[in-house]
Every structure is written in C-alpha cells, then in structure tokens.
C-alpha cells in the first residue's frame, strides 16, 4: 500500500459535496492511509449535498498540522462555511507552510484563498473563484 503510515485530514462542514468527500475518503483508505474526518466544531455529524451524512473523528480544536501528512478539502458549499472558522484556515496554512500536501476540489479553492497560500501559483477550481 503506497500510503501506508500516512495520515490524511479531510475537513468537513455542512453542505459538502458527497462525491468530493466520499471518493477521496475511500480511495485514500484503499491506498493505506489513515483518514481523519475533521469538523469545524459546530456539529458531530454534517449533512452534505444531497443529504448524506458524515460523522467527524475529531474537531478542529483537537488536531494540528503536526498530526497529518496531507489534507484533502472537498468542495460543495462546505468550504465557504469552513473558512469562517479561523482554526480551519490555520490548519490549511500550517500544512502548506510545513511543505505537506494540500489538495482542494472544486469550491475548496475558497479555503486556499482564505489561507493566503495561492500567491504566485496557478490553481484549478470552480470558475467563480478567481
């Protein structure tokens, strides 16, 4: 397993995109990674689009960048909610600052912009995020 021994955070908030959460979640696990679902702290279970639910493993206050090798941020409307929590933005910024993998899907570009880690870089995202 190519990701054996690696720990990956997947942050979540209300209205996450179901496919953009569950596909990376299961593919990372299949590759051997330990996947930790991190919530903003506003709930223990979050509802995505169109109504699927996910229970968090930890709240943002219980984790730090030192705990992870990477982060994969799913899209949907969740990133706009996530970036309202300074600790969620700090986790992304700190992982990036430590040279760890930071991946963002679709609307998750909002988190990268809020973490101020895009200067001088090209990124793909939902077209409304420029």
PDB file of C-alpha atoms in Angstrom, residues 14-15 24-25 28 32 36 38 51 53 57 68 70-73 97-98 103-104 106 114 125-126:
ATOM      1  CA  UNK A  14     -22.422  21.435   6.217  1.00  0.00           C
ATOM      2  CA  UNK A  15     -23.322  21.038   2.541  1.00  0.00           C
ATOM      3  CA  UNK A  24     -11.210  10.637  -1.819  1.00  0.00           C
ATOM      4  CA  UNK A  25     -12.107   9.190   1.584  1.00  0.00           C
ATOM      5  CA  UNK A  28      -7.148   7.144   0.402  1.00  0.00           C
ATOM      6  CA  UNK A  32      -3.394   2.510   3.043  1.00  0.00           C
ATOM      7  CA  UNK A  36      -9.336  11.547   9.788  1.00  0.00           C
ATOM      8  CA  UNK A  38     -12.128  16.876  10.905  1.00  0.00           C
ATOM      9  CA  UNK A  51     -28.451  14.742   2.260  1.00  0.00           C
ATOM     10  CA  UNK A  53     -24.215  12.432   6.475  1.00  0.00           C
ATOM     11  CA  UNK A  57     -13.452  11.765  14.012  1.00  0.00           C
ATOM     12  CA  UNK A  68      -1.073  14.956   9.340  1.00  0.00           C
ATOM     13  CA  UNK A  70      -1.741  15.814   3.913  1.00  0.00           C
ATOM     14  CA  UNK A  71      -5.175  17.385   3.694  1.00  0.00           C
ATOM     15  CA  UNK A  72      -7.835  16.895   1.024  1.00  0.00           C
ATOM     16  CA  UNK A  73     -10.553  19.550   1.087  1.00  0.00           C
ATOM     17  CA  UNK A  97       3.844  26.001   5.424  1.00  0.00           C
ATOM     18  CA  UNK A  98       5.246  22.658   6.536  1.00  0.00           C
ATOM     19  CA  UNK A 103      -5.375  19.315  -2.134  1.00  0.00           C
ATOM     20  CA  UNK A 104      -8.560  21.240  -2.898  1.00  0.00           C
ATOM     21  CA  UNK A 106     -13.843  22.492  -6.849  1.00  0.00           C
ATOM     22  CA  UNK A 114      -8.586  32.332   2.789  1.00  0.00           C
ATOM     23  CA  UNK A 125     -11.289  25.426  -9.010  1.00  0.00           C
ATOM     24  CA  UNK A 126     -14.893  26.310  -9.592  1.00  0.00           C
TER      25      UNK A 126
END
